[in-house]
JSON list of C-alpha atoms in Angstrom, two decimals:
[
{"chain": "A", "resi": 17, "resn": "MET", "atom": "CA", "xyz": [35.88, 51.11, -5.13]},
{"chain": "A", "resi": 18, "resn": "GLN", "atom": "CA", "xyz": [36.61, 47.61, -6.37]},
{"chain": "A", "resi": 19, "resn": "VAL", "atom": "CA", "xyz": [34.47, 45.80, -8.89]},
{"chain": "A", "resi": 20, "resn": "LYS", "atom": "CA", "xyz": [33.83, 42.17, -8.04]},
{"chain": "A", "resi": 21, "resn": "GLU", "atom": "CA", "xyz": [34.21, 39.77, -10.90]},
{"chain": "A", "resi": 22, "resn": "GLU", "atom": "CA", "xyz": [31.62, 37.07, -11.13]},
{"chain": "A", "resi": 23, "resn": "LYS", "atom": "CA", "xyz": [33.25, 33.70, -11.55]},
{"chain": "A", "resi": 24, "resn": "GLU", "atom": "CA", "xyz": [31.39, 31.13, -13.54]},
{"chain": "A", "resi": 25, "resn": "PHE", "atom": "CA", "xyz": [31.21, 27.64, -12.11]},
{"chain": "A", "resi": 26, "resn": "THR", "atom": "CA", "xyz": [32.19, 24.96, -14.59]},
{"chain": "A", "resi": 27, "resn": "ILE", "atom": "CA", "xyz": [31.87, 21.27, -13.90]},
{"chain": "A", "resi": 28, "resn": "GLN", "atom": "CA", "xyz": [35.08, 19.33, -14.38]},
{"chain": "A", "resi": 29, "resn": "LYS", "atom": "CA", "xyz": [34.76, 15.95, -16.01]},
{"chain": "A", "resi": 30, "resn": "ARG", "atom": "CA", "xyz": [36.23, 13.37, -13.67]},
{"chain": "A", "resi": 31, "resn": "ARG", "atom": "CA", "xyz": [37.07, 9.72, -13.99]},
{"chain": "A", "resi": 32, "resn": "CYS", "atom": "CA", "xyz": [37.92, 7.01, -11.53]},
{"chain": "A", "resi": 33, "resn": "LEU", "atom": "CA", "xyz": [41.02, 4.82, -11.54]},
{"chain": "A", "resi": 34, "resn": "VAL", "atom": "CA", "xyz": [41.23, 1.61, -9.55]},
{"chain": "A", "resi": 35, "resn": "VAL", "atom": "CA", "xyz": [44.85, 0.99, -8.56]},
{"chain": "A", "resi": 36, "resn": "TRP", "atom": "CA", "xyz": [45.73, -2.52, -7.38]},
{"chain": "A", "resi": 37, "resn": "VAL", "atom": "CA", "xyz": [48.80, -2.41, -5.15]},
{"chain": "A", "resi": 38, "resn": "TYR", "atom": "CA", "xyz": [51.16, -4.87, -3.47]},
{"chain": "A", "resi": 39, "resn": "SER", "atom": "CA", "xyz": [51.39, -2.80, -0.29]},
{"chain": "A", "resi": 40, "resn": "LEU", "atom": "CA", "xyz": [49.35, 0.05, 1.18]},
{"chain": "A", "resi": 41, "resn": "LYS", "atom": "CA", "xyz": [52.39, 1.72, 2.78]},
{"chain": "A", "resi": 42, "resn": "GLN", "atom": "CA", "xyz": [52.77, 4.08, -0.19]},
{"chain": "A", "resi": 43, "resn": "LEU", "atom": "CA", "xyz": [49.32, 5.71, -0.03]},
{"chain": "A", "resi": 44, "resn": "LYS", "atom": "CA", "xyz": [50.90, 9.14, 0.40]},
{"chain": "A", "resi": 45, "resn": "THR", "atom": "CA", "xyz": [52.52, 8.76, -3.01]},
{"chain": "A", "resi": 46, "resn": "LEU", "atom": "CA", "xyz": [49.14, 8.17, -4.64]},
{"chain": "A", "resi": 47, "resn": "LYS", "atom": "CA", "xyz": [47.59, 11.26, -3.02]},
{"chain": "A", "resi": 48, "resn": "ARG", "atom": "CA", "xyz": [49.42, 13.58, -5.40]},
{"chain": "A", "resi": 49, "resn": "TYR", "atom": "CA", "xyz": [47.69, 12.11, -8.47]},
{"chain": "A", "resi": 50, "resn": "GLY", "atom": "CA", "xyz": [44.12, 12.79, -7.38]},
{"chain": "A", "resi": 51, "resn": "LEU", "atom": "CA", "xyz": [41.51, 12.44, -4.68]},
{"chain": "A", "resi": 52, "resn": "ILE", "atom": "CA", "xyz": [41.63, 9.10, -2.91]},
{"chain": "A", "resi": 53, "resn": "HIS", "atom": "CA", "xyz": [38.01, 8.05, -2.55]},
{"chain": "A", "resi": 54, "resn": "TYR", "atom": "CA", "xyz": [38.29, 4.55, -1.09]},
{"chain": "A", "resi": 55, "resn": "VAL", "atom": "CA", "xyz": [40.99, 2.19, 0.17]},
{"chain": "A", "resi": 56, "resn": "SER", "atom": "CA", "xyz": [40.38, -1.53, 0.53]},
{"chain": "A", "resi": 57, "resn": "ARG", "atom": "CA", "xyz": [42.84, -2.87, 3.07]},
{"chain": "A", "resi": 58, "resn": "ARG", "atom": "CA", "xyz": [41.79, -6.49, 2.62]},
{"chain": "A", "resi": 59, "resn": "MET", "atom": "CA", "xyz": [41.85, -6.64, -1.19]},
{"chain": "A", "resi": 60, "resn": "LYS", "atom": "CA", "xyz": [44.62, -4.02, -1.52]},
{"chain": "A", "resi": 61, "resn": "TYR", "atom": "CA", "xyz": [43.21, -1.57, -4.02]},
{"chain": "A", "resi": 62, "resn": "VAL", "atom": "CA", "xyz": [42.73, 2.20, -4.05]},
{"chain": "A", "resi": 63, "resn": "VAL", "atom": "CA", "xyz": [40.01, 4.18, -5.84]},
{"chain": "A", "resi": 64, "resn": "ILE", "atom": "CA", "xyz": [41.28, 7.55, -7.10]},
{"chain": "A", "resi": 65, "resn": "TYR", "atom": "CA", "xyz": [39.27, 10.30, -8.80]},
{"chain": "A", "resi": 66, "resn": "MET", "atom": "CA", "xyz": [41.03, 12.74, -11.13]},
{"chain": "A", "resi": 67, "resn": "ASN", "atom": "CA", "xyz": [40.27, 15.15, -13.95]},
{"chain": "A", "resi": 68, "resn": "GLU", "atom": "CA", "xyz": [39.54, 13.60, -17.33]},
{"chain": "A", "resi": 69, "resn": "GLU", "atom": "CA", "xyz": [42.26, 15.53, -19.17]},
{"chain": "A", "resi": 70, "resn": "ASP", "atom": "CA", "xyz": [44.98, 14.32, -16.77]},
{"chain": "A", "resi": 71, "resn": "ILE", "atom": "CA", "xyz": [44.04, 10.66, -16.82]},
{"chain": "A", "resi": 72, "resn": "GLU", "atom": "CA", "xyz": [46.30, 9.51, -19.70]},
{"chain": "A", "resi": 73, "resn": "GLN", "atom": "CA", "xyz": [49.51, 10.87, -18.17]},
{"chain": "A", "resi": 74, "resn": "SER", "atom": "CA", "xyz": [48.62, 9.92, -14.62]},
{"chain": "A", "resi": 75, "resn": "GLU", "atom": "CA", "xyz": [47.68, 6.36, -15.57]},
{"chain": "A", "resi": 76, "resn": "GLU", "atom": "CA", "xyz": [51.08, 5.81, -17.19]},
{"chain": "A", "resi": 77, "resn": "LYS", "atom": "CA", "xyz": [52.93, 7.32, -14.22]},
{"chain": "A", "resi": 78, "resn": "ILE", "atom": "CA", "xyz": [50.95, 5.32, -11.67]},
{"chain": "A", "resi": 79, "resn": "ASN", "atom": "CA", "xyz": [51.43, 2.11, -13.66]},
{"chain": "A", "resi": 80, "resn": "GLY", "atom": "CA", "xyz": [55.19, 2.71, -13.59]},
{"chain": "A", "resi": 81, "resn": "LEU", "atom": "CA", "xyz": [55.40, 2.85, -9.79]},
{"chain": "A", "resi": 82, "resn": "HIS", "atom": "CA", "xyz": [57.09, -0.17, -8.21]},
{"chain": "A", "resi": 83, "resn": "PHE", "atom": "CA", "xyz": [54.32, -0.92, -5.69]},
{"chain": "A", "resi": 84, "resn": "VAL", "atom": "CA", "xyz": [51.49, -0.93, -8.28]},
{"chain": "A", "resi": 85, "resn": "ARG", "atom": "CA", "xyz": [50.22, -4.26, -9.54]},
{"chain": "A", "resi": 86, "resn": "LYS", "atom": "CA", "xyz": [47.61, -3.08, -12.06]},
{"chain": "A", "resi": 87, "resn": "VAL", "atom": "CA", "xyz": [45.61, 0.05, -13.00]},
{"chain": "A", "resi": 88, "resn": "GLU", "atom": "CA", "xyz": [42.02, -0.12, -14.26]},
{"chain": "A", "resi": 89, "resn": "ARG", "atom": "CA", "xyz": [39.90, 2.70, -15.65]},
{"chain": "A", "resi": 90, "resn": "SER", "atom": "CA", "xyz": [36.28, 3.23, -14.78]},
{"chain": "A", "resi": 91, "resn": "TYR", "atom": "CA", "xyz": [33.99, 2.90, -17.78]},
{"chain": "A", "resi": 92, "resn": "ARG", "atom": "CA", "xyz": [31.03, 4.63, -16.15]},
{"chain": "A", "resi": 93, "resn": "PRO", "atom": "CA", "xyz": [31.42, 7.94, -18.05]},
{"chain": "A", "resi": 94, "resn": "ASP", "atom": "CA", "xyz": [31.37, 5.98, -21.32]},
{"chain": "A", "resi": 95, "resn": "VAL", "atom": "CA", "xyz": [28.13, 4.12, -20.53]},
{"chain": "A", "resi": 96, "resn": "GLU", "atom": "CA", "xyz": [24.86, 5.74, -21.56]},
{"chain": "A", "resi": 97, "resn": "MET", "atom": "CA", "xyz": [22.79, 6.17, -18.41]},
{"chain": "A", "resi": 98, "resn": "ASN", "atom": "CA", "xyz": [19.39, 6.55, -20.14]},
{"chain": "A", "resi": 99, "resn": "PHE", "atom": "CA", "xyz": [17.82, 3.12, -19.69]},
{"chain": "A", "resi": 100, "resn": "ALA", "atom": "CA", "xyz": [14.20, 3.98, -20.52]},
{"chain": "A", "resi": 101, "resn": "GLU", "atom": "CA", "xyz": [14.54, 2.82, -24.12]},
{"chain": "A", "resi": 102, "resn": "LYS", "atom": "CA", "xyz": [16.55, -0.28, -23.20]},
{"chain": "A", "resi": 103, "resn": "ILE", "atom": "CA", "xyz": [14.09, -1.79, -20.72]},
{"chain": "A", "resi": 104, "resn": "GLY", "atom": "CA", "xyz": [11.05, -0.97, -22.80]},
{"chain": "A", "resi": 105, "resn": "THR", "atom": "CA", "xyz": [9.16, 1.48, -20.62]},
{"chain": "A", "resi": 106, "resn": "LYS", "atom": "CA", "xyz": [8.45, 3.75, -23.58]},
{"chain": "A", "resi": 107, "resn": "ALA", "atom": "CA", "xyz": [7.30, 0.84, -25.74]},
{"chain": "A", "resi": 108, "resn": "ALA", "atom": "CA", "xyz": [5.04, -0.51, -23.01]},
{"chain": "A", "resi": 109, "resn": "TYR", "atom": "CA", "xyz": [2.95, 2.67, -22.92]},
{"chain": "A", "resi": 110, "resn": "GLN", "atom": "CA", "xyz": [2.67, 3.24, -26.66]},
{"chain": "A", "resi": 111, "resn": "TYR", "atom": "CA", "xyz": [-0.71, 2.52, -28.23]},
{"chain": "A", "resi": 112, "resn": "LYS", "atom": "CA", "xyz": [-0.74, 0.96, -31.68]},
{"chain": "A", "resi": 113, "resn": "GLU", "atom": "CA", "xyz": [-3.93, 1.74, -33.58]},
{"chain": "A", "resi": 114, "resn": "GLU", "atom": "CA", "xyz": [-3.69, -1.23, -35.95]},
{"chain": "A", "resi": 115, "resn": "GLU", "atom": "CA", "xyz": [-3.75, -3.83, -33.20]},
{"chain": "A", "resi": 116, "resn": "GLY", "atom": "CA", "xyz": [-6.06, -2.09, -30.77]},
{"chain": "A", "resi": 117, "resn": "PHE", "atom": "CA", "xyz": [-7.31, -3.58, -27.55]},
{"chain": "A", "resi": 118, "resn": "GLU", "atom": "CA", "xyz": [-10.50, -3.57, -25.57]},
{"chain": "A", "resi": 119, "resn": "VAL", "atom": "CA", "xyz": [-10.77, -2.26, -22.08]},
{"chain": "A", "resi": 120, "resn": "GLU", "atom": "CA", "xyz": [-13.55, -3.41, -19.77]},
{"chain": "A", "resi": 121, "resn": "GLU", "atom": "CA", "xyz": [-14.61, -1.00, -17.13]},
{"chain": "A", "resi": 122, "resn": "ILE", "atom": "CA", "xyz": [-15.89, -2.62, -14.00]},
{"chain": "A", "resi": 123, "resn": "SER", "atom": "CA", "xyz": [-17.97, -0.47, -11.74]},
{"chain": "A", "resi": 124, "resn": "THR", "atom": "CA", "xyz": [-16.93, -0.94, -8.18]},
{"chain": "A", "resi": 125, "resn": "GLN", "atom": "CA", "xyz": [-18.59, 0.45, -5.13]},
{"chain": "A", "resi": 126, "resn": "ILE", "atom": "CA", "xyz": [-16.61, 1.51, -2.16]},
{"chain": "A", "resi": 127, "resn": "ARG", "atom": "CA", "xyz": [-18.23, 0.37, 1.05]},
{"chain": "A", "resi": 128, "resn": "LEU", "atom": "CA", "xyz": [-17.09, 1.54, 4.41]},
{"chain": "A", "resi": 129, "resn": "ALA", "atom": "CA", "xyz": [-16.83, -0.90, 7.27]},
{"chain": "A", "resi": 130, "resn": "GLU", "atom": "CA", "xyz": [-19.56, 0.94, 9.20]},
{"chain": "A", "resi": 131, "resn": "ASN", "atom": "CA", "xyz": [-22.17, 0.39, 6.43]},
{"chain": "A", "resi": 132, "resn": "VAL", "atom": "CA", "xyz": [-21.57, -3.34, 5.84]}
]
């Protein structure tokens, strides 16, 4: 009787690299560095996703390839994605007791089209 081990799922941190190339003939070479997410044939760039811990070494290796023009990192993981404080939605709904404000309630009657 075999005992099954429960494997815990851990999320790998990933980052995107945008690789600008002179020619798209060498796409197979780029496949070994990570997952190719998008290829722009007109503007000649490739979007590659790879694990965060491998990005330093892979970026240097990719930049050293003869068909690569430039390598850019994605800054999305570094950007804070909580925008509620930035655009002021929390501040808009806060009530300050010192200033205060008056609210007028207007009584409205709902009339149906049949009763008009």
